[in-house]
Coordinates of C-alpha atoms and ligand atoms in Angstrom, one line a residue:
X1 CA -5.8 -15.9 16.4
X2 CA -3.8 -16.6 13.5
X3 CA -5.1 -19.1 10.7
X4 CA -3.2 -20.9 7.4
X5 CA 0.4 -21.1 6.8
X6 CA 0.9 -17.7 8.9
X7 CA -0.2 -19.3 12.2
X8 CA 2.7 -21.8 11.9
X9 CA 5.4 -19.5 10.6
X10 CA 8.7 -18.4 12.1
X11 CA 8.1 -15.2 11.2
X12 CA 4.2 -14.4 12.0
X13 CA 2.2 -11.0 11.7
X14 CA -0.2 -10.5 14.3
X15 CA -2.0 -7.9 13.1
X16 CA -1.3 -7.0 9.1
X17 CA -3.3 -8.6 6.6
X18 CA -1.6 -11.6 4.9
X19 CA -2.9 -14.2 2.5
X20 CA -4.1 -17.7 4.2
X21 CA -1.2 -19.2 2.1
X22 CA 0.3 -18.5 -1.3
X23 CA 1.5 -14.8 -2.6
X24 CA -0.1 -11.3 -2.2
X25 CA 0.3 -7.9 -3.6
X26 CA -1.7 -5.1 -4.3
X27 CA -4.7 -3.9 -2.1
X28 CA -7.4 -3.5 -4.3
X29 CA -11.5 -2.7 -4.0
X30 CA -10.9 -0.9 -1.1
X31 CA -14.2 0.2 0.3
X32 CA -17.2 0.8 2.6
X33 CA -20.3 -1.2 2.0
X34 CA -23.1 -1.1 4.1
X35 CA -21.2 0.0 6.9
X36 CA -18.4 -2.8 6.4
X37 CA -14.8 -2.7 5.3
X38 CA -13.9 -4.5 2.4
X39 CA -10.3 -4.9 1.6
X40 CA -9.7 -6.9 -1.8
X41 CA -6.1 -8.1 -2.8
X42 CA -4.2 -9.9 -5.5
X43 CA -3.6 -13.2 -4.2
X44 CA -2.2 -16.1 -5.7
X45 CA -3.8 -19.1 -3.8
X46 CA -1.5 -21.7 -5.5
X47 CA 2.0 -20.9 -4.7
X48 CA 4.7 -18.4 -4.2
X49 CA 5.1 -17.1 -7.7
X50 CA 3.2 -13.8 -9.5
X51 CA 0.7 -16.2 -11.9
X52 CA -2.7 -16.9 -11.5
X53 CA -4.1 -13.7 -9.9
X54 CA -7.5 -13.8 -7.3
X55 CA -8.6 -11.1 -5.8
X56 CA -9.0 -12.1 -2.1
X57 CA -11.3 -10.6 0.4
X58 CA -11.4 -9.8 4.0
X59 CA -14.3 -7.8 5.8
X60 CA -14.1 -5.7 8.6
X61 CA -16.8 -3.3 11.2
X62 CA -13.4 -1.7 12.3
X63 CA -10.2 -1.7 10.3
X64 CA -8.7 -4.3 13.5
X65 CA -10.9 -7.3 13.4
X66 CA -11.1 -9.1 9.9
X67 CA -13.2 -11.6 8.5
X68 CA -11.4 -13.8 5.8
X69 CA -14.1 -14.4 2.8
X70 CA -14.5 -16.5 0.2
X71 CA -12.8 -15.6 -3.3
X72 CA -14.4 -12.6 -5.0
X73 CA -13.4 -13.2 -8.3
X74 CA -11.1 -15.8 -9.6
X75 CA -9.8 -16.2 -13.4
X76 CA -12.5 -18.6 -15.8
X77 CA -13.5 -16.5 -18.5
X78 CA -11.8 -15.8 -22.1
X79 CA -11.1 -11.9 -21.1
X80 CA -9.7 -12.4 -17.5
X81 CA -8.6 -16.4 -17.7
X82 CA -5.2 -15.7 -16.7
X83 CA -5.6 -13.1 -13.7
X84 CA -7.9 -11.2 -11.8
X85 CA -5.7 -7.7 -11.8
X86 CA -5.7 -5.0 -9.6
X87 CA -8.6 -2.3 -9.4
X88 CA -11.3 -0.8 -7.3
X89 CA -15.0 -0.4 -5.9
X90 CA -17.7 2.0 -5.8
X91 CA -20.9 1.6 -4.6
X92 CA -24.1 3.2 -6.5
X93 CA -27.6 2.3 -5.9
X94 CA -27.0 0.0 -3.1
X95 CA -24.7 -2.5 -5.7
X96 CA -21.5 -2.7 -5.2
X97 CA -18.8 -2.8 -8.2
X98 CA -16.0 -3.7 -8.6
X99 CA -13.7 -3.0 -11.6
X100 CA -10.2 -4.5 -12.6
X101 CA -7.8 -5.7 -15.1
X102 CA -8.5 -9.0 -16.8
X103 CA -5.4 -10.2 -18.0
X104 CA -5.0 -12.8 -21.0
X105 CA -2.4 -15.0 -22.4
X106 CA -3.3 -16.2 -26.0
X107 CA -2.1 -19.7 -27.1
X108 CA 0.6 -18.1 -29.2
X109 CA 1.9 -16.3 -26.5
X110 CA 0.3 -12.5 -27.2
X111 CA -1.0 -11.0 -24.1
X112 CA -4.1 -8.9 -23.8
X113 CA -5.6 -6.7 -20.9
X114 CA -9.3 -6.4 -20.7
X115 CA -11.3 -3.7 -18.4
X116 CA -14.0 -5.5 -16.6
X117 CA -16.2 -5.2 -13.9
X118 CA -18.3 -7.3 -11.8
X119 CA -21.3 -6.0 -9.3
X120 CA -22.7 -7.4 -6.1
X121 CA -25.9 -7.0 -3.9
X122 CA -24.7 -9.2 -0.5
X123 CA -21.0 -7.9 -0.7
X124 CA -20.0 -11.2 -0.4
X125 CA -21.0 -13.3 -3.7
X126 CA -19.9 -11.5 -7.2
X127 CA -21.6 -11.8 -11.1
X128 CA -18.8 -11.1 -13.4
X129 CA -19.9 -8.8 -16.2
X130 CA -17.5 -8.8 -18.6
X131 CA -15.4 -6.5 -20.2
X132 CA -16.2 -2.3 -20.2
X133 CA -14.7 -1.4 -23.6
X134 CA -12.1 -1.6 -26.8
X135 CA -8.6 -1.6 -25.8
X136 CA -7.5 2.2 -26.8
X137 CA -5.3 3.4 -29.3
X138 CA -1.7 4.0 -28.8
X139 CA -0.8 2.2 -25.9
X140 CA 0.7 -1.0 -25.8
X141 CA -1.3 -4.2 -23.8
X142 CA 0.0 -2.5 -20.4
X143 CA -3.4 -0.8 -19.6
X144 CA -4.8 -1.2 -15.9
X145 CA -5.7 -0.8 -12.9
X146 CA -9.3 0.8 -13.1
X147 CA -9.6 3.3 -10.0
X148 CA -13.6 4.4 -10.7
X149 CA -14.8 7.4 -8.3
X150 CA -17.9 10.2 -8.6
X151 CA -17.1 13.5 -9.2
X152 CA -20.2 15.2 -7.0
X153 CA -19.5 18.3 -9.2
X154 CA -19.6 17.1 -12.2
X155 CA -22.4 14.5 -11.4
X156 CA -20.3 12.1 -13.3
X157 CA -18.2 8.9 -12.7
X158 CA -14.9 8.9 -14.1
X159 CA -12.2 5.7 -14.3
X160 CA -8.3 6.1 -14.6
X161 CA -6.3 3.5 -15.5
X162 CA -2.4 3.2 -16.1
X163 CA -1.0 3.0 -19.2
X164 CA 2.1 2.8 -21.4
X165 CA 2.2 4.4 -24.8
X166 CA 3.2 3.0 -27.8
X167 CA 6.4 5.2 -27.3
X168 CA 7.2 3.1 -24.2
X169 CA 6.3 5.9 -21.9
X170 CA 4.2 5.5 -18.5
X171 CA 1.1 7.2 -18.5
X172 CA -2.9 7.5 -17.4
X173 CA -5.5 7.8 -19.4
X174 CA -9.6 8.5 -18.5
X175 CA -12.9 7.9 -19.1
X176 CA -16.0 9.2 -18.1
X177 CA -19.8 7.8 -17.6
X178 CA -23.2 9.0 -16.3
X179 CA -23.9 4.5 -15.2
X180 CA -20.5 3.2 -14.9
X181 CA -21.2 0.8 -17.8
X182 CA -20.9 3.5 -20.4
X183 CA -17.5 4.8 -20.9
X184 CA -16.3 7.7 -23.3
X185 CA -12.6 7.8 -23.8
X186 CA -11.2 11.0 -22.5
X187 CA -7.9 10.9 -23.5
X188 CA -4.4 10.9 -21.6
X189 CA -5.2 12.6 -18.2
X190 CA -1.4 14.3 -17.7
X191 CA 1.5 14.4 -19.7
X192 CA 3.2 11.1 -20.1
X193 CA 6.8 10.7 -17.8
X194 CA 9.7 10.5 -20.0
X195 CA 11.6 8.9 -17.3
X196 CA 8.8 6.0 -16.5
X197 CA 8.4 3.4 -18.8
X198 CA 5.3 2.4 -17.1
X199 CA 2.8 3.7 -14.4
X200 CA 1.0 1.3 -12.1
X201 CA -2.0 1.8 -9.8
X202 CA -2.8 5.4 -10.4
X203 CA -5.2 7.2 -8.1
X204 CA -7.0 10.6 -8.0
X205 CA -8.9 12.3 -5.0
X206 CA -9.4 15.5 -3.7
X207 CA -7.9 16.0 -0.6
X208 CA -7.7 18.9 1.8
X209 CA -8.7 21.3 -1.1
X210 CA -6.4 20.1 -3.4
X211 CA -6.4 17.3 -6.1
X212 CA -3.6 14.5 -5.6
X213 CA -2.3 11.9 -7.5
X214 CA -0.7 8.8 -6.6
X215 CA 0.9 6.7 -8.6
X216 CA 3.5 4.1 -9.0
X217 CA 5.7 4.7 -11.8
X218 CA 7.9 2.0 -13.3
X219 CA 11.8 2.8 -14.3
X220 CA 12.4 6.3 -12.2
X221 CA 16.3 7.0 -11.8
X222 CA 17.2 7.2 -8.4
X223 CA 17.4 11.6 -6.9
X224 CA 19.5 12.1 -4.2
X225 CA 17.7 9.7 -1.0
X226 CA 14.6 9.1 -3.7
X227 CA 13.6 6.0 -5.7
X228 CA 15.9 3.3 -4.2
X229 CA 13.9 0.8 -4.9
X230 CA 13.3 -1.5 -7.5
X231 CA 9.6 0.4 -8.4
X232 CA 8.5 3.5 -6.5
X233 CA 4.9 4.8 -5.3
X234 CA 4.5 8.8 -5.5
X235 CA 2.4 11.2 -5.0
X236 CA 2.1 15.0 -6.3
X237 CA -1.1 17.7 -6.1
X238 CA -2.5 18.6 -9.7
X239 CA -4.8 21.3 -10.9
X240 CA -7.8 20.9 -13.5
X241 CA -6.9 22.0 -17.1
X242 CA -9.8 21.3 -19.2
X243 CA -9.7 17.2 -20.1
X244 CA -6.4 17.0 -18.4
X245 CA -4.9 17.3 -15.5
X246 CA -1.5 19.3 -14.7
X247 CA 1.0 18.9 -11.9
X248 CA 1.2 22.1 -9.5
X249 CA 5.1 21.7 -9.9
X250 CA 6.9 19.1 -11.7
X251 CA 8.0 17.0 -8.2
X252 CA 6.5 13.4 -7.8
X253 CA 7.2 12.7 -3.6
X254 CA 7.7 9.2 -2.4
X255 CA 5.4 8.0 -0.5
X256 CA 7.3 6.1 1.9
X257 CA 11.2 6.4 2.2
X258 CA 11.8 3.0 3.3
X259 CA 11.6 -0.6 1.5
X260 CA 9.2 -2.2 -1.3
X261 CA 6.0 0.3 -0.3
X262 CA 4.1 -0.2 -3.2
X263 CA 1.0 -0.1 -5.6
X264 CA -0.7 2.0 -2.3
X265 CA -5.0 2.5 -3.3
X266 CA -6.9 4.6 -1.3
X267 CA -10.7 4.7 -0.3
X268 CA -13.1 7.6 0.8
X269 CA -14.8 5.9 4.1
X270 CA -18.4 7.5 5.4
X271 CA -17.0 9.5 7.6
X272 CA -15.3 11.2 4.9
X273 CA -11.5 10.5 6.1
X274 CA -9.3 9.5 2.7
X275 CA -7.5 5.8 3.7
X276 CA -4.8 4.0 2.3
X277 CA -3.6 0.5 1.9
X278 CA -0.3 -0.6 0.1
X279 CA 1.5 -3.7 -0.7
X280 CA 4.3 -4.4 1.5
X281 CA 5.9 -5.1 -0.9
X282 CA 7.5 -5.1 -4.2
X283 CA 11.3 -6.5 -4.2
X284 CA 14.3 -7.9 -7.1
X285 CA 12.5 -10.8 -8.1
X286 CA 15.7 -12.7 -6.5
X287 CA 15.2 -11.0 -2.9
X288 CA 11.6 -12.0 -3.5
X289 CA 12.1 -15.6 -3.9
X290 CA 15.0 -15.7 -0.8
X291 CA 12.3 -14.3 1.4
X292 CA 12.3 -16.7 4.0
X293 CA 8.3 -17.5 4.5
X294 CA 8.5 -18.6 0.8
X295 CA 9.5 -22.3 2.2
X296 CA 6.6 -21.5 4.1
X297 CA 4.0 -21.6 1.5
X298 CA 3.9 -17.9 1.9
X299 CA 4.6 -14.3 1.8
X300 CA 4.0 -10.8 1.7
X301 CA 1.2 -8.5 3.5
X302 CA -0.6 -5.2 3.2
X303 CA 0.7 -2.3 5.7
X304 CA -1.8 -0.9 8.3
X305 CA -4.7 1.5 7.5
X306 CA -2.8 5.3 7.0
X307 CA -5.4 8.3 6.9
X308 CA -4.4 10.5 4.9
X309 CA -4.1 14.1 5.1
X310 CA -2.9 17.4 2.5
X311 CA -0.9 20.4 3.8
X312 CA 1.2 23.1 2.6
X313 CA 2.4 21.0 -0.4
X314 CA 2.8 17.6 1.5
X315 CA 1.1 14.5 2.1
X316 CA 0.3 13.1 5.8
X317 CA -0.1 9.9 6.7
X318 CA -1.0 8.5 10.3
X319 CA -2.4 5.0 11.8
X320 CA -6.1 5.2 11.8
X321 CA -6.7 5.6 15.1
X322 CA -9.0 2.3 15.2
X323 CA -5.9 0.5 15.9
X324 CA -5.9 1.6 19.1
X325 CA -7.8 -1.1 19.9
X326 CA -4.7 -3.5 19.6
X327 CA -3.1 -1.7 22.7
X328 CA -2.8 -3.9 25.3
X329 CA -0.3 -3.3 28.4
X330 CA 1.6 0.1 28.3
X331 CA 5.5 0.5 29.2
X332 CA 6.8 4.1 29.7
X333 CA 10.4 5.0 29.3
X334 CA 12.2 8.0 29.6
X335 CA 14.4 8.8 25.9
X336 CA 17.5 10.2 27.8
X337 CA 18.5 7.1 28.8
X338 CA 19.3 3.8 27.0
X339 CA 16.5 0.8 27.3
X340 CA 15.7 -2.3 26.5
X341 CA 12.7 -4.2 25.8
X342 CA 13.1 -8.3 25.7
X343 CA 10.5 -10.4 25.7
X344 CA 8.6 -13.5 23.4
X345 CA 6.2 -10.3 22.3
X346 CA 6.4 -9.4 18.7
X347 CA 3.9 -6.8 18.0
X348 CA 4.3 -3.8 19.5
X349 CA 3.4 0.1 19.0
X350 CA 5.5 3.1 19.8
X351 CA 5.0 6.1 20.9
X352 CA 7.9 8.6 21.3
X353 CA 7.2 12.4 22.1
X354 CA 10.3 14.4 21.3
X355 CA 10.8 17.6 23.8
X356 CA 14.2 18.7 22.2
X357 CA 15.8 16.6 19.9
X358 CA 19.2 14.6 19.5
X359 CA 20.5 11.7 18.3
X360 CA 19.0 8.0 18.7
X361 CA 19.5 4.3 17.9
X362 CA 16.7 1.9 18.0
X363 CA 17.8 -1.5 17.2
X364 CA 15.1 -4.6 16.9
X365 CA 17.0 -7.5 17.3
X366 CA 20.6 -7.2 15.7
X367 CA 20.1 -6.0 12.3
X368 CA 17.4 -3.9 12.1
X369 CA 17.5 -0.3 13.4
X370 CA 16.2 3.0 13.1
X371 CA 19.1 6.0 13.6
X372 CA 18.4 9.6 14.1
X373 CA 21.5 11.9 13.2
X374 CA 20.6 15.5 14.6
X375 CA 23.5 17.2 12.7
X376 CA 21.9 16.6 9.3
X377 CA 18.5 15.9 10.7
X378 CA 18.4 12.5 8.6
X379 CA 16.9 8.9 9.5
X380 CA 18.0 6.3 8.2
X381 CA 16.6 2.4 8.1
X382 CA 18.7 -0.2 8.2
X383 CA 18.4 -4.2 7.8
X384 CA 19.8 -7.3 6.9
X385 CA 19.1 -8.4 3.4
X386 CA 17.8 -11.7 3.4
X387 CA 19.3 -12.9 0.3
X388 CA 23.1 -11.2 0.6
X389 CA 23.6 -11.0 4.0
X390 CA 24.5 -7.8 4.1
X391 CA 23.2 -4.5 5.6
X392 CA 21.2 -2.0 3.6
X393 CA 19.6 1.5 4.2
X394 CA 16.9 3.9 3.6
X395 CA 17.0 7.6 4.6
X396 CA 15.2 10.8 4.7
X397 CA 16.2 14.2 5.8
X398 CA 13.5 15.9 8.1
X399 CA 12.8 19.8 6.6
X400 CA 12.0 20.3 10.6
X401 CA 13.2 19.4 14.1
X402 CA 11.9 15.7 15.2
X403 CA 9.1 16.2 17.3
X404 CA 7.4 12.6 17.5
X405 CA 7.9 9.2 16.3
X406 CA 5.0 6.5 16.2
X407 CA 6.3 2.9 15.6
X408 CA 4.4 0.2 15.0
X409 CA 6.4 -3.4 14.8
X410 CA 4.6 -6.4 13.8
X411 CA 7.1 -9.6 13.8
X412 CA 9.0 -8.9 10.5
X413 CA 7.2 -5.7 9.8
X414 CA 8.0 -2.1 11.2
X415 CA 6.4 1.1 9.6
X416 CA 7.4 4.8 11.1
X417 CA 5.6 7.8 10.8
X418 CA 7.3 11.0 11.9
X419 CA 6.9 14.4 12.3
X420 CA 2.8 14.7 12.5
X421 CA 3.0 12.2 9.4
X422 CA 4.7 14.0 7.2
X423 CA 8.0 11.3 7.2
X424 CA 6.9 7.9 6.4
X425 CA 8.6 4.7 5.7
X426 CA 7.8 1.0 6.2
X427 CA 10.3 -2.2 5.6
X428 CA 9.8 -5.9 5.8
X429 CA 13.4 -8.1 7.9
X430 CA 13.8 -11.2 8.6
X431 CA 16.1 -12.5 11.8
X432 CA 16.2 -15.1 13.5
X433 CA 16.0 -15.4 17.3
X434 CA 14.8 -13.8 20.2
X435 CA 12.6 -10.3 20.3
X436 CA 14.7 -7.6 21.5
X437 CA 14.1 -3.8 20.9
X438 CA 16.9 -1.4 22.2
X439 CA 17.1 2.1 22.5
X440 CA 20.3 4.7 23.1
X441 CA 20.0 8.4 22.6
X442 CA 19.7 11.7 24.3
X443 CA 16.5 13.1 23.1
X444 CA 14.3 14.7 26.4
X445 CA 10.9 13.0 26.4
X446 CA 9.5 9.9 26.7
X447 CA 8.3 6.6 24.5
X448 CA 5.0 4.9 25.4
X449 CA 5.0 1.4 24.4
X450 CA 2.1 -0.8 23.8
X451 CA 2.1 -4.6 23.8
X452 CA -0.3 -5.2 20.8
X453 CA -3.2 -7.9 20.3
X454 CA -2.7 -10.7 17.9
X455 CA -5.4 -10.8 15.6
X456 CA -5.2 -11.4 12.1
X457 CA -5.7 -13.1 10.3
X458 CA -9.3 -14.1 11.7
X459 CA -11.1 -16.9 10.0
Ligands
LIG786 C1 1.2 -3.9 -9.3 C2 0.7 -4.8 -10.4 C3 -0.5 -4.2 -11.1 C4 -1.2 -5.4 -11.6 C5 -1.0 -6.4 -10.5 C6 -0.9 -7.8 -11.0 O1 1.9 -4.5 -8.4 O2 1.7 -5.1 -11.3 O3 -0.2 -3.2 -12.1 O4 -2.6 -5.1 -11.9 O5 0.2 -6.0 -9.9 O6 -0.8 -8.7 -9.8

């Protein structure tokens, strides 16, 4: 069942989360409280443009079925009056917190950033607290993003935020605290990027065995296939050195290979499994604006739930397996054969299982479509930008053979995940007419496809 804007659109999402009406961005707050799901987001209820920042709330038993909620936390006093920012939530004695960036516009024009937080008993109703600390030393107003987690270890809680220094140089700095409302300053937690002018969203968690950072860095020149988009998300494993953190080896990964990915957060659930949400996503202001649901009253959503996993050296990413429970009627087709799928049906997940591979085309409508070259062993996204008309691409090259390819399509949304996870990328398009999904190749094995439930968002 859809509800707002989104229910009327020409281009709905069954199954992502999307704001009722007005803009989106980053996931934030991401949590498990009581047992329930909470995803938080930035969400402009007033219009289209990137001002007056809420943090919206949906609730969930299950990752699949959400419950829309009132407003968490909406701009009103002197330290967060002009947005809610992004951040995060822990729980500690049964409250739950949440921490985030309040951001300020004087009357002469200076902006400020204040670190707040705000606790809850009910999970649904929020007191605002007010801000955490002084504005540190060094770094210009671009401080936030709070991502708060316990260190069992160390018995302590510690909070990263992102940060530019007065050099105009991205970096993260830390703090620590024994109550989460006491906060000593630990310093810069790496070495800032000389190429970043900012990082965004940075996040810390062990993983696997290993410590990984994620972060999305502001102003990277584009390497080789890498950091084609406007802003970037990366990740890269780190190592403990005293009150700072070092990178194993001096490589930040994207992410995602495709389109706009970005400002990902990720959550511990009970069960222990590390889970990510992301913006989908950031774009040139002007492509922004000549999104097509923008005349809507709308636009932009988060990707699915990815469960994250850490091995040799690389970050996986797979569907939560909750999502299962979208699958409704199943189609099997063999790959060495060309196929097509037609239908009124927009949501759909895919399920190929490589035997040996070779070269494919997967086309959704006209513009859109996924190639696999085996001779370089590269994939490549393509689409229609919405704003020049003319097709642009994405690609990866795969360090092994192809051996799987899950899909899941939502209306104007497609993410892929490839190789056991370890080849991911996601893009927003927007065509008009009928659903069509095509396939040409020679690969032996076969494609599962699942007609998908429509569910979000629920009211
Ligand atoms: C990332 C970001 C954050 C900020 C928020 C404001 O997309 O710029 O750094 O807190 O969005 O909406």
């Amino acid at each position: 069942m859809l509800d707002g804007v989104v229910a009327q659109s020409k281009y709905p999402l069954a199954y992502h989360i999307t704001p009722l009406h007005g803009l989106l961005n980053d996931p934030n707050g991401l949590v498990q409280f009581n047992g329930k799901y909470h995803v938080f987001y930035q969400w402009n209820p007033t219009g289209t443009k990137h001002i007056n920042k809420n943090w919206g709330h949906m609730v969930s038993d299950n990752m699949v079925d959400w419950e829309r909620r009132e407003i968490a936390l909406a701009p009103s006093e002197y330290y967060d009056k002009d947005g809610i920012y992004s951040g995060s939530a822990v729980v500690k004695d049964g409250i739950l917190y949440l921490f985030y960036t309040g951001n300020v516009i004087e009357e002469d024009g200076t902006k400020k950033s204040y670190q707040c937080y705000a606790t809850s008993e009910d999970g649904i109703t929020f007191d605002k607290k007010g801000p955490l600390f002084a504005h540190p030393e060094g770094f210009t107003r671009h401080v936030r993003d709070p991502k708060v987690w316990y260190s069992e270890t160390e018995a302590k809680w510690f909070l990263l935020l992102g940060a530019q220094t007065n050099e105009l140089l991205g970096t993260a700095i830390w703090y620590v605290s024994t109550n989460l409302i006491e906060w000593e300053y630990l310093g810069e937690i790496l070495s800032a990027d000389s190429e970043a002018y900012m990082w965004e969203c940075p996040d810390l968690f062990e993983l696997d065995g290993q410590w990984v950072f994620l972060l999305s860095p502001q102003g990277l020149p584009a390497k080789g296939h890498q950091f084609q988009n406007i802003y970037h998300s990366v990740y890269f494993p780190v190592v403990r050195a005293g009150s700072k953190y070092e990178m194993v080896n001096e490589k930040m990964l994207e992410i995602d290979w495709g389109f706009e990915f970005y400002a990902p957060q990720t959550f511990e659930a009970d069960d222990g499994r590390r889970i990510l949400y992301a913006w989908m996503g950031v774009m040139e202001p002007e492509v922004e604006q000549a999104t097509p649901t923008i005349s809507e009253g709308w636009i932009h959503n988060l990707t699915i739930p990815r469960e994250l996993q850490f091995e040799n050296g690389k970050l996986k990413q797979y569907p939560v397996p909750e999502l299962a429970l979208l699958r409704k009627n199943k189609t099997t087709y063999t790959l060495s054969e060309p196929w097509l799928v037609a239908s009124d049906e927009y949501a759909y997940e895919l399920l190929m299982d490589v035997e040996s591979e070779a070269s494919f085309t997967l086309s959704i409508k006209d513009g859109t479509k996924l190639f696999y070259d085996v001779k370089d062993r590269s994939l490549t996204l393509e689409r229609i930008n919405w704003l020049t008309q003319q097709p642009e691409t994405r690609k990866t090259l795969l360090d092994q053979p192809l051996t799987d390819v899950h899909i899941f399509i939502d209306g104007s949304s497609i993410e892929i995940f490839s190789n056991a996870g370890t080849s991911v990328a996601s893009a927003r398009f927007f065509e008009e007419g009928p659903f069509v999904m095509r396939y040409e190749g020679e690969i032996t094995g076969r494609i599962d496809i699942y007609e998908l439930e429509h569910k979000n968002p629920l009211s």
